[in-house]
Structure formats: C-alpha cells, structure tokens
Coordinates of C-alpha atoms in Angstrom, one line a residue:
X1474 CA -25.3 -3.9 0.3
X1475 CA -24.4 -0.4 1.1
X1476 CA -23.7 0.7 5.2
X1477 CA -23.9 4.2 6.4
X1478 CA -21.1 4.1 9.4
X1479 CA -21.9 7.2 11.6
X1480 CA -19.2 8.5 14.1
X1481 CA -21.0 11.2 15.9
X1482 CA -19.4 13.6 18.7
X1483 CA -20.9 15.8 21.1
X1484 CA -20.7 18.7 18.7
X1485 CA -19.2 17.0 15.2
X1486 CA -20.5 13.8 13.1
X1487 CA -18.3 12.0 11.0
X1488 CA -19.8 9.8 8.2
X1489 CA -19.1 7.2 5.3
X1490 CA -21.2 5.2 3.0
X1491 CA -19.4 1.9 1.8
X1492 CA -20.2 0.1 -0.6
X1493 CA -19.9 -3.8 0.8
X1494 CA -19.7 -5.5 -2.5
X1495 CA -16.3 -4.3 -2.9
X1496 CA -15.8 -2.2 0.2
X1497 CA -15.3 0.7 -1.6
X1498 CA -16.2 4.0 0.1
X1499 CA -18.8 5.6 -2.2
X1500 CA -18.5 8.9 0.2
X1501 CA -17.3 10.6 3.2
X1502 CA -17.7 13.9 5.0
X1503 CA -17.9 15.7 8.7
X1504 CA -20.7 17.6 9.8
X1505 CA -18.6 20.6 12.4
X1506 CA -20.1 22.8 14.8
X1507 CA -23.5 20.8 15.5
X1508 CA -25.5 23.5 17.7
X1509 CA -23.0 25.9 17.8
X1510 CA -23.0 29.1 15.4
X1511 CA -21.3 28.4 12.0
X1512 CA -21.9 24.9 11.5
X1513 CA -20.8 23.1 8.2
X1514 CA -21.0 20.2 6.5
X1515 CA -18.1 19.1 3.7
X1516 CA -19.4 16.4 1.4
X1517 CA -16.3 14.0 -0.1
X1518 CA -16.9 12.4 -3.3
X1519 CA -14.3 10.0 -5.4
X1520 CA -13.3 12.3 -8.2
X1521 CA -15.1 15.5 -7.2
X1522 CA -14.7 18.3 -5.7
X1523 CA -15.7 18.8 -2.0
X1524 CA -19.6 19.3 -1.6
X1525 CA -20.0 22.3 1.4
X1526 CA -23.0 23.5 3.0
X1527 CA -23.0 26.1 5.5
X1528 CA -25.9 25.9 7.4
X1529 CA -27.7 25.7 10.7
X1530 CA -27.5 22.4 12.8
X1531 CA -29.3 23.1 16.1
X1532 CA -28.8 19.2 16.4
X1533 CA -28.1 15.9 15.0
X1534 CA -31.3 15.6 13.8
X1535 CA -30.5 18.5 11.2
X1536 CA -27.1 16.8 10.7
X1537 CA -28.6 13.2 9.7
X1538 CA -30.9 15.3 7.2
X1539 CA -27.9 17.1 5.8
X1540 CA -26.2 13.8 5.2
X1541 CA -28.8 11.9 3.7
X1542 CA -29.7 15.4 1.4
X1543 CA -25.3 15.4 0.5
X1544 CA -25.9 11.7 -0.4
X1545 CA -28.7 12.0 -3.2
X1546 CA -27.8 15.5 -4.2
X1547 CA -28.2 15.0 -7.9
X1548 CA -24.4 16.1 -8.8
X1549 CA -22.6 15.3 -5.6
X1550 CA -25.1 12.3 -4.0
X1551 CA -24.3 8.7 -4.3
X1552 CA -27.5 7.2 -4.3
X1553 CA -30.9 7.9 -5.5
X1554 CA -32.6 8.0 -2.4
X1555 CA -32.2 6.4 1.1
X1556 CA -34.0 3.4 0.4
X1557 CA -30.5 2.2 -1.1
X1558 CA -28.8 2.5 2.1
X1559 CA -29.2 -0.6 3.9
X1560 CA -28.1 -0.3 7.2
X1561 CA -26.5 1.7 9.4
X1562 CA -23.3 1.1 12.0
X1563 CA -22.7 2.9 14.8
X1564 CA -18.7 3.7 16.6
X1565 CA -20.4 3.5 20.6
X1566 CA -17.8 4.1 22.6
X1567 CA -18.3 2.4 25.8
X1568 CA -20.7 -0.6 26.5
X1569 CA -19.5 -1.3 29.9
X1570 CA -19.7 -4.8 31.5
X1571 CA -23.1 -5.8 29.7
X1572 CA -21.8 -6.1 25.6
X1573 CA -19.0 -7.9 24.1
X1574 CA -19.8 -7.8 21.1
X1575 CA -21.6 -5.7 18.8
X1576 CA -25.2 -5.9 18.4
X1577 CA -28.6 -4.7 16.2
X1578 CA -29.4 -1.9 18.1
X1579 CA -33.1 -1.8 20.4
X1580 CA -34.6 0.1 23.5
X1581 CA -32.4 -2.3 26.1
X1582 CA -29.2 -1.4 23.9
X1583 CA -29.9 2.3 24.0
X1584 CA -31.0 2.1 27.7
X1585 CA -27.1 0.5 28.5
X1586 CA -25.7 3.2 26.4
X1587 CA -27.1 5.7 28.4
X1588 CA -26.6 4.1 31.5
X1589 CA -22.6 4.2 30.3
X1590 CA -22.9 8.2 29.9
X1591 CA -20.7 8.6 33.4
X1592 CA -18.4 5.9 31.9
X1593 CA -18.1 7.7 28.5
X1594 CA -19.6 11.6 29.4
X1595 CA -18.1 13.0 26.3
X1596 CA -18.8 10.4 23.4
X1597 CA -21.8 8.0 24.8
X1598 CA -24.4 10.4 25.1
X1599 CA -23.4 12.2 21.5
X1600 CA -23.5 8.1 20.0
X1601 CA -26.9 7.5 21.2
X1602 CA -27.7 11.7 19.5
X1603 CA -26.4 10.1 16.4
X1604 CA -28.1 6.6 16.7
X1605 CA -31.7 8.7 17.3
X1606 CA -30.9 11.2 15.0
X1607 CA -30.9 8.0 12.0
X1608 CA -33.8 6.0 13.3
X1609 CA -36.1 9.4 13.0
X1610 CA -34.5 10.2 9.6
X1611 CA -34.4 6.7 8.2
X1612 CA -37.7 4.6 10.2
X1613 CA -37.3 0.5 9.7
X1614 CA -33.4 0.6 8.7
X1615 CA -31.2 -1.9 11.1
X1616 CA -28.7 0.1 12.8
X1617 CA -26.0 -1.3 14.6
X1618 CA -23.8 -0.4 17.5
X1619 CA -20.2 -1.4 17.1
X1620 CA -18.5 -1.1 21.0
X1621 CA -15.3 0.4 21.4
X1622 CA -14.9 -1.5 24.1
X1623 CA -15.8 -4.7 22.9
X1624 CA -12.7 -6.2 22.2
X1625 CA -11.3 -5.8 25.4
X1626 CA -14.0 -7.5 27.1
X1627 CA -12.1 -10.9 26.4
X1628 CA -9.7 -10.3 28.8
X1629 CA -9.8 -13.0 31.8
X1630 CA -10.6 -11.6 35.2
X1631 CA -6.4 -11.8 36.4
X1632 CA -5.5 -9.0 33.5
X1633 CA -8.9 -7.0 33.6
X1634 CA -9.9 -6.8 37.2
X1635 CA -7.8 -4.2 39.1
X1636 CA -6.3 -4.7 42.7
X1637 CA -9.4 -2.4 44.9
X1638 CA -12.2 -3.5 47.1
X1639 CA -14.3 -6.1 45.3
X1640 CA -17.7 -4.1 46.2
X1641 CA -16.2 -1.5 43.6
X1642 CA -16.2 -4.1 41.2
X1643 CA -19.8 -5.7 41.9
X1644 CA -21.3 -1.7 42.1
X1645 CA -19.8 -0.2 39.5
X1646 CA -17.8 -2.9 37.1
X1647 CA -14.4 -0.6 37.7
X1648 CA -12.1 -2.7 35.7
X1649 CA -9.9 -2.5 32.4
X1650 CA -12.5 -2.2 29.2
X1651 CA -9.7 -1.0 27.0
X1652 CA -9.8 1.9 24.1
X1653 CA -9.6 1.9 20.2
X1654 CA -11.0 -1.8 20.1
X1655 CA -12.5 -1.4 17.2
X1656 CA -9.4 -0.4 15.8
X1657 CA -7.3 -3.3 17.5
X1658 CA -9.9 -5.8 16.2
X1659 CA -9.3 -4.7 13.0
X1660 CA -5.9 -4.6 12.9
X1661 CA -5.4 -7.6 14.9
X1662 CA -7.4 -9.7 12.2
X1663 CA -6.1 -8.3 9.1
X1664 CA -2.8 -8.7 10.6
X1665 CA -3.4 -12.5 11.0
X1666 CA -4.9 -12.6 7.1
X1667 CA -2.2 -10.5 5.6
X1668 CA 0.6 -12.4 7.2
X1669 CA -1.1 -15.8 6.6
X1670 CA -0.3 -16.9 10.2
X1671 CA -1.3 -20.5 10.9
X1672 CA -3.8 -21.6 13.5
X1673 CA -1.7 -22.0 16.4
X1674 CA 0.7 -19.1 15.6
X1675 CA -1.4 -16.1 15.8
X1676 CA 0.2 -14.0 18.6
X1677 CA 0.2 -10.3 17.7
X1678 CA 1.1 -7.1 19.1
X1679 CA -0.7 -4.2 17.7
X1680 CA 1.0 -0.9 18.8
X1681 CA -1.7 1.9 17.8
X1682 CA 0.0 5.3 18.3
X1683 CA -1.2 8.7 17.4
X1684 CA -2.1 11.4 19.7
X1685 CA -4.0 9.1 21.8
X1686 CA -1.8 5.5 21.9
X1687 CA -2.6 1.9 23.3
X1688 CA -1.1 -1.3 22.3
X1689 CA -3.0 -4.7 22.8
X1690 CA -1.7 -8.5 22.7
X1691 CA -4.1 -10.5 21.2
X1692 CA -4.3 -14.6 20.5
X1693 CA -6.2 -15.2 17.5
X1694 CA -8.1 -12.4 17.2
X1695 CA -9.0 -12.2 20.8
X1696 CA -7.4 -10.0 23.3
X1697 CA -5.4 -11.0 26.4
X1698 CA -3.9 -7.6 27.4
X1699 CA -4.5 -4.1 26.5
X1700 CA -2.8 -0.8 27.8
X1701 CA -5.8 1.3 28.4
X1702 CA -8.1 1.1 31.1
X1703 CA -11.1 2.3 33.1
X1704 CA -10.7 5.2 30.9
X1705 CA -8.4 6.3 28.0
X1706 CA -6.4 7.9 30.8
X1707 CA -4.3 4.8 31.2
X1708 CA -1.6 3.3 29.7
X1709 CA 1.1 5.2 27.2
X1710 CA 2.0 8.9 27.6
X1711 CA 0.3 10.2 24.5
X1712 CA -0.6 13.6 23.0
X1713 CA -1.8 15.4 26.0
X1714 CA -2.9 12.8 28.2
X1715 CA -0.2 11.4 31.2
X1716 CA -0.7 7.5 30.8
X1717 CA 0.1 5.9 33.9
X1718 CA 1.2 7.3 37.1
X1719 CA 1.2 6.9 40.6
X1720 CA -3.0 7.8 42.1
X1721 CA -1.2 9.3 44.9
X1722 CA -0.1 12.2 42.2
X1723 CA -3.5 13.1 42.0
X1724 CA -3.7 13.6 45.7
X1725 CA -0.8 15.4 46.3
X1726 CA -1.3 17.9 43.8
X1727 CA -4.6 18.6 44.2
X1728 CA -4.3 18.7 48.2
X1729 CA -1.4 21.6 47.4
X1730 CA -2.3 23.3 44.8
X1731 CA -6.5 23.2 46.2
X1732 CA -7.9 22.1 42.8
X1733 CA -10.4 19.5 42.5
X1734 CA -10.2 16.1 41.2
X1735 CA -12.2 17.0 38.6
X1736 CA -9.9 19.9 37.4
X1737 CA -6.9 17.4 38.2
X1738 CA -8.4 14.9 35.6
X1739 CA -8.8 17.8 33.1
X1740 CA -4.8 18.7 33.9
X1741 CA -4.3 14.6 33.1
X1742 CA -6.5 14.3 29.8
X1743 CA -5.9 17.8 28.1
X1744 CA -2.6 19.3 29.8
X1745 CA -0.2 16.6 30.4
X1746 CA 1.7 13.5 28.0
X1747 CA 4.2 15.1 25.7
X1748 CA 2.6 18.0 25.7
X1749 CA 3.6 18.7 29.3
X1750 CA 7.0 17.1 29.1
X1751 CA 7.8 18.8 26.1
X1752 CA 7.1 22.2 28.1
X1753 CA 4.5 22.9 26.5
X1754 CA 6.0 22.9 22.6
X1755 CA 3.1 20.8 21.1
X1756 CA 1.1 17.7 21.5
X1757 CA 2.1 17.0 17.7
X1758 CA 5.1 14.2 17.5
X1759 CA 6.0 15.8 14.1
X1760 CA 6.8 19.5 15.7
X1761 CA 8.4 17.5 18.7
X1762 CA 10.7 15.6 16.1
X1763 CA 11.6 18.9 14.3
X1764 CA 12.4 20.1 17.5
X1765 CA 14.5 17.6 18.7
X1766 CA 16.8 17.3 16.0
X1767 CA 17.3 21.1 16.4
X1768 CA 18.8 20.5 19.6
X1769 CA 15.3 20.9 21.7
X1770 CA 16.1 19.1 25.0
X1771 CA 12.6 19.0 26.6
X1772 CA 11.1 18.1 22.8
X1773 CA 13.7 15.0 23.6
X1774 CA 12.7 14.1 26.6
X1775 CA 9.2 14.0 25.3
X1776 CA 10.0 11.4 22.9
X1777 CA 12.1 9.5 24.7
X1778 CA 9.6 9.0 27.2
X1779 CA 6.9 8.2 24.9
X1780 CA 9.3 5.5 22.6
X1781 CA 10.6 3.8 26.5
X1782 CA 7.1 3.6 27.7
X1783 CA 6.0 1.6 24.5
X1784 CA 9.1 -0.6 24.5
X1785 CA 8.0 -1.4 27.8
X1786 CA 4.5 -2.2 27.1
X1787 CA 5.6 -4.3 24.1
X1788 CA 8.1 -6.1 26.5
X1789 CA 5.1 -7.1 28.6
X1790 CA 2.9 -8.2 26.0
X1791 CA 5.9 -10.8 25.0
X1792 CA 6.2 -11.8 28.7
X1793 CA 2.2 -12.6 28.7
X1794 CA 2.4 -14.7 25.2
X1795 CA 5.4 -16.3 25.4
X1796 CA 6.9 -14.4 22.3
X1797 CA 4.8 -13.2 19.9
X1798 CA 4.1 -13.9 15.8
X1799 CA 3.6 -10.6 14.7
X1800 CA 3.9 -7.3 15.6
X1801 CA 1.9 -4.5 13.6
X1802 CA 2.1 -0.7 13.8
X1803 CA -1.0 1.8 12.7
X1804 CA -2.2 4.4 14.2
X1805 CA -1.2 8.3 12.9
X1806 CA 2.7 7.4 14.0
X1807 CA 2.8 3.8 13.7
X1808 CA 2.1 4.3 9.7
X1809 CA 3.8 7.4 8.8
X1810 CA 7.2 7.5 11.7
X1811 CA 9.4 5.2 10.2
X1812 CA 12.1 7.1 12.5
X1813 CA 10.1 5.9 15.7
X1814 CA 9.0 2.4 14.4
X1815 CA 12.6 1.6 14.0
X1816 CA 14.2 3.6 17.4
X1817 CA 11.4 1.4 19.3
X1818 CA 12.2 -1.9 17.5
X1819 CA 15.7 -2.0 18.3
X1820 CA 15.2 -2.6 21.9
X1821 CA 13.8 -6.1 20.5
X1822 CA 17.1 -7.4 18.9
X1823 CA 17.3 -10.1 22.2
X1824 CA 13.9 -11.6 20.6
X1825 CA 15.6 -12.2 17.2
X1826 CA 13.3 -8.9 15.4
X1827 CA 15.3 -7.4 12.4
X1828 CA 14.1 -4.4 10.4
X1829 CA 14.7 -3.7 6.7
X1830 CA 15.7 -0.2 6.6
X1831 CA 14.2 0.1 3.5
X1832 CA 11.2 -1.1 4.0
X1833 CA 10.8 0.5 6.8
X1834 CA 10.3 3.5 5.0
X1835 CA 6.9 2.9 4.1
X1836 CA 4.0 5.5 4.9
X1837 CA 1.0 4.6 5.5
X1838 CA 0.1 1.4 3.2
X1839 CA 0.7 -1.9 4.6
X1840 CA 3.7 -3.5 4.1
X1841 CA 6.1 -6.1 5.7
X1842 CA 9.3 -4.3 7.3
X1843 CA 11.1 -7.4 8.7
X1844 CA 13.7 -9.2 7.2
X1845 CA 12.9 -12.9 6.0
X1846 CA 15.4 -14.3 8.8
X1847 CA 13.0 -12.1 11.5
X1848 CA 11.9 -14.4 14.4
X1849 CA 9.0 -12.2 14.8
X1850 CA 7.5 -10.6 11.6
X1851 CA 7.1 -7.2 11.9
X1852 CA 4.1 -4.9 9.8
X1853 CA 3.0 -1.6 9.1
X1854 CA -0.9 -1.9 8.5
X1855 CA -3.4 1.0 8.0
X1856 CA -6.1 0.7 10.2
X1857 CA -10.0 1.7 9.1
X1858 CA -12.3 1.2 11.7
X1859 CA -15.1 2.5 9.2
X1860 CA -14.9 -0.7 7.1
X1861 CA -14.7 -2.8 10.7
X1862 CA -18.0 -1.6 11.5
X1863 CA -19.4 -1.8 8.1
X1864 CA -18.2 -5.7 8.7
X1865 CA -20.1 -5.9 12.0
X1866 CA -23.2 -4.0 10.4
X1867 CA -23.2 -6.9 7.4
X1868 CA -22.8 -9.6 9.9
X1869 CA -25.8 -8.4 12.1
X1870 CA -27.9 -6.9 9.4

C-alpha cells in the first residue's frame, strides 16, 4: 500500500509518498511560495538528483497537480500513475474538543476543521486547502486527517481544564489540547517498542525540543500531561515564542506601551523565547551555543533559561507518574545537542538517571544513552511524524 502524507501551510506544502510494505519513503519534496510570485517545487528522489520546477501556483490546487505530475514524471516519478497511490493522510492541526483520534475524512470532518480556523488561523484553514486540493485532483481516494491535537485529548479534566469561568469552557472548549501530538504519539510508542517496556512499566517522558519545544508524560501510549496549551504559546521558552508567563504581562505592556493584544501576541509568538533573552542574537540554539562559549553573556542566559525551564517540566512530569520508565529526547535539539541532553540530565542524578558520555554522543539515530545500572532509561529517538500518519492512514484506509 502506498500513502501520500500531505503537510500543507498557508503558502508552502510539504509531501511524501511511503511505501507501507516496508515504510520506505519512495519520495519527498516542498512545494514554496503557493500564490506568491516565484513559486517552486523540489522533487526528492532516493538516489537522484533533486527534480525542480519553477512554476506558477496560484493555489494548492496547482500544487497537488505539480505533485502528482513530480510523482509519475517518467525519470524522476515513482509511480506510473495515481491509481497506485492508495490513500492520502493529512497533518490537521487542531481538531478542537470534537476528535481524538484520527479519522477518514467527510463533509462533518471538514466542517469541524473549519470551524477550528480561530483555534488554528495559520495552519487549519491551509490543511483543509490541502485536503480539497487532493480530493479534486485524486476523486474516490480515502484521505485521512491525522490531529495534532489528538493525543492530548486523553488528558483527564484536573490536568486539561484551566482554572477560568466554566462558561468559557462550555462556549468555547478553552482548555489544554496540547502541540506536536503527532509527534509525541510517535515517539511515545516507539519509545515503549524499542525499549521493550513491560505492560505495567510504560511511563515515558518525551522532551521534543527544536525551535518550537513541548514535552509530554504519557502512560502507555496515552498522555497524562503535556506542556503546551490553548495554543503553542504555552509551555517552554523556545525559538521565538515566551512559553509561560504571568497574563498580567500582557496587560501591563500593552496598557503602557498602547499596543493591542493582538500585536502583543505577535511580540509573544515571533519576538520573544531565546530570541528576546538572547538580545536579539538568534532564535537558532546552535549560534546561541557558539555564542556562549565565546563568553556571550545574554546567549547564556538564553540557554540557561531554556535548559531550567525543561528540567522543571521534566521534574513535574515525574511528580504526576510517580517516576518514570523512560525518558526520550527528539526533536531538532533533543537528537543532535548532546551538550544540552546531558547539562539537562544531570539535575536528575536524585532519581538514580546516569548518562554514558559516550553514548551520549549520538546524532540523530536512536540509541540508548543510559548506563545499564540507570533507574530510568534514558533515549535519543528520531521522530517522523510522516510515517505516524502514514500508520493512521493504513489503519483507517
């Protein structure tokens, strides 16, 4: 069975077509600039060189069509023709209180999507583009709609529902949904296979960091806790976004500086995390960390604030559980900052976590970095949250 997963943004579309006999990815690409001047597509191929079309894409539709064309290109396609593609999954980012789980896609699952643009204004309303944009271009193919939210939405009411008026809860479902879920699910369950944890023992801590960060706690493969929110907002500093803070902050500036809140939320998602406390330097941990150990004060600050926030969050997570089995790292610094993975895992020496600093060294491959005498094993594992929606289009298809 081959699966077409579709990641489509309000003005990119990212795409790969798996093969799920082995899981192997046949091919990849990104379609840039969709209805702006200068859009391109760049075709990947498994022992080829890049495939790159420069040409108009007023919307997704035209993107889909340069997809499918890249695909059965006779030197760079994949497939003869469409009809090989079996079905097609769908990264959705938010599903709000209605799905908690993934699901074939139909008109009552497009009409919650949209009803989730105000939710997710910069990604919903460019996933249902995408998910329109395939049913025109391939008619009668089952597509599905993997949630991003989904696998917070097995959190019990104590750790989702937030301390406000209950009429804000029965109006509008405000309460924790959670980010990267697609990517914690995955993680979370290979986590458990790869380690072979027992039924009973399957408490794991999956610290996602990149530019945007979260970390969840999850008991067999369901989640309990997880740092984000509402919104991505909350949670972990991160690239560019603050993480938590006190609302009040959001009053106080806006009241003296006269902004809105809308401009205040802009300064929160594109103008503050380590960004902001790094004066400005970069959002990029790998300048901040070149920066630091050239004697870069604020660059230090920036990191240390990000590495005591997640040791904190972790903390937590082992306070909800009782202890945990596993922990696993991913994410664009969880696989590649050994220097980060091990600063953050020393705070952990009371729970009986010890790193081999040679293992530890590991870059993005999967790989066990505790000791054998570890009370809590410790992993790095690469997430793909292509081949987890490729899962959930099998299982539904």
């Amino acid at each position: 069975m081959k699966v077409l997963v579709i990641n489509a943004g309000s003005s990119s579309l990212k795409y790969q077509l798996i093969d799920m006999e082995d899981e192997s990815v046949k091919a990849k690409g990104l379609c840039e600039r969709i209805g702006i001047e200068g859009s391109k597509l760049t075709h990947k191929v498994p022992g080829k060189e890049d495939y790159v079309v420069e040409e108009a894409m007023p919307s997704h539709n035209e993107a889909i069509d340069l997809v499918l064309k890249a695909l059965i290109d006779p030197e760079y396609g994949v497939v003869a023709s469409a009809d090989e593609i079996d079905a097609v999954g769908h990264r959705v980012l938010h599903g709000g209180a209605v799905y908690t789980e993934s699901i074939k896609i139909n008109d009552d699952v497009k009409k919650v999507i949209r009803e989730c643009f105000d939710l997710g204004p910069l990604h919903n309303p460019a996933n249902l583009m995408g998910i329109e944009a395939c049913e025109k271009a391939m008619p009668g193919k089952s597509n599905v709609a993997v949630f991003d939210t989904a696998f917070g939405m097995s959190l019990e009411p104590y750790a989702y529902r937030y301390a406000i008026p209950e009429e804000y809860y029965d109006k509008y479902k405000i309460r924790r949904y959670g980010f990267h879920g697609t990517s914690h699910m995955f993680v979370s369950g290979e986590t458990i296979r790869y380690a072979n944890l027992p039924e009973g023992h399957q408490r794991v801590i999956v610290c996602h960091l990149g530019n945007g960060s979260s970390i969840s706690a999850s008991i067999g493969g369901k989640a309990v806790d997880t740092s984000m929110g509402l919104t991505p907002l909350e949670g972990l500093i991160m690239g560019t976004r603050s993480g938590d803070l006190d609302p009040a902050v959001v009053q106080f500036i806006c009241d003296h500086e006269n902004i809105s809140v809308d401009e205040m939320l802009t300064i929160l998602n594109k103008k503050s995390g380590v960004l902001a406390l790094s004066g400005n330097l970069s959002s990029d941990f790998r300048d901040l960390a070149s920066a630091a150990a050239d004697g870069n004060e604020k660059a230090k600050l920036a990191l240390d604030a990000f590495r005591h926030k997640v040791v904190k969050t972790i903390g937590g997570y082992l306070a909800v559980m009782d202890g945990a089995d596993a922990i696993a790292f991913t994410g664009g610094i969880g696989e590649n900052d050994c220097a980060m993975r091990e600063s953050i895992l020393k705070h952990f020496s009371y729970a009986g976590i010890k790193i081999d600093e040679e293992k530890n060294k590991v870059r993005g491959e999967r790989a066990e970095i505790s000791t054998p005498d570890s009370a809590i094993r410790v992993f790095v594992l690469p997430t793909n949250e292509e081949l987890a929606i490729a899962r959930e289009t099998v299982r539904l298809s």
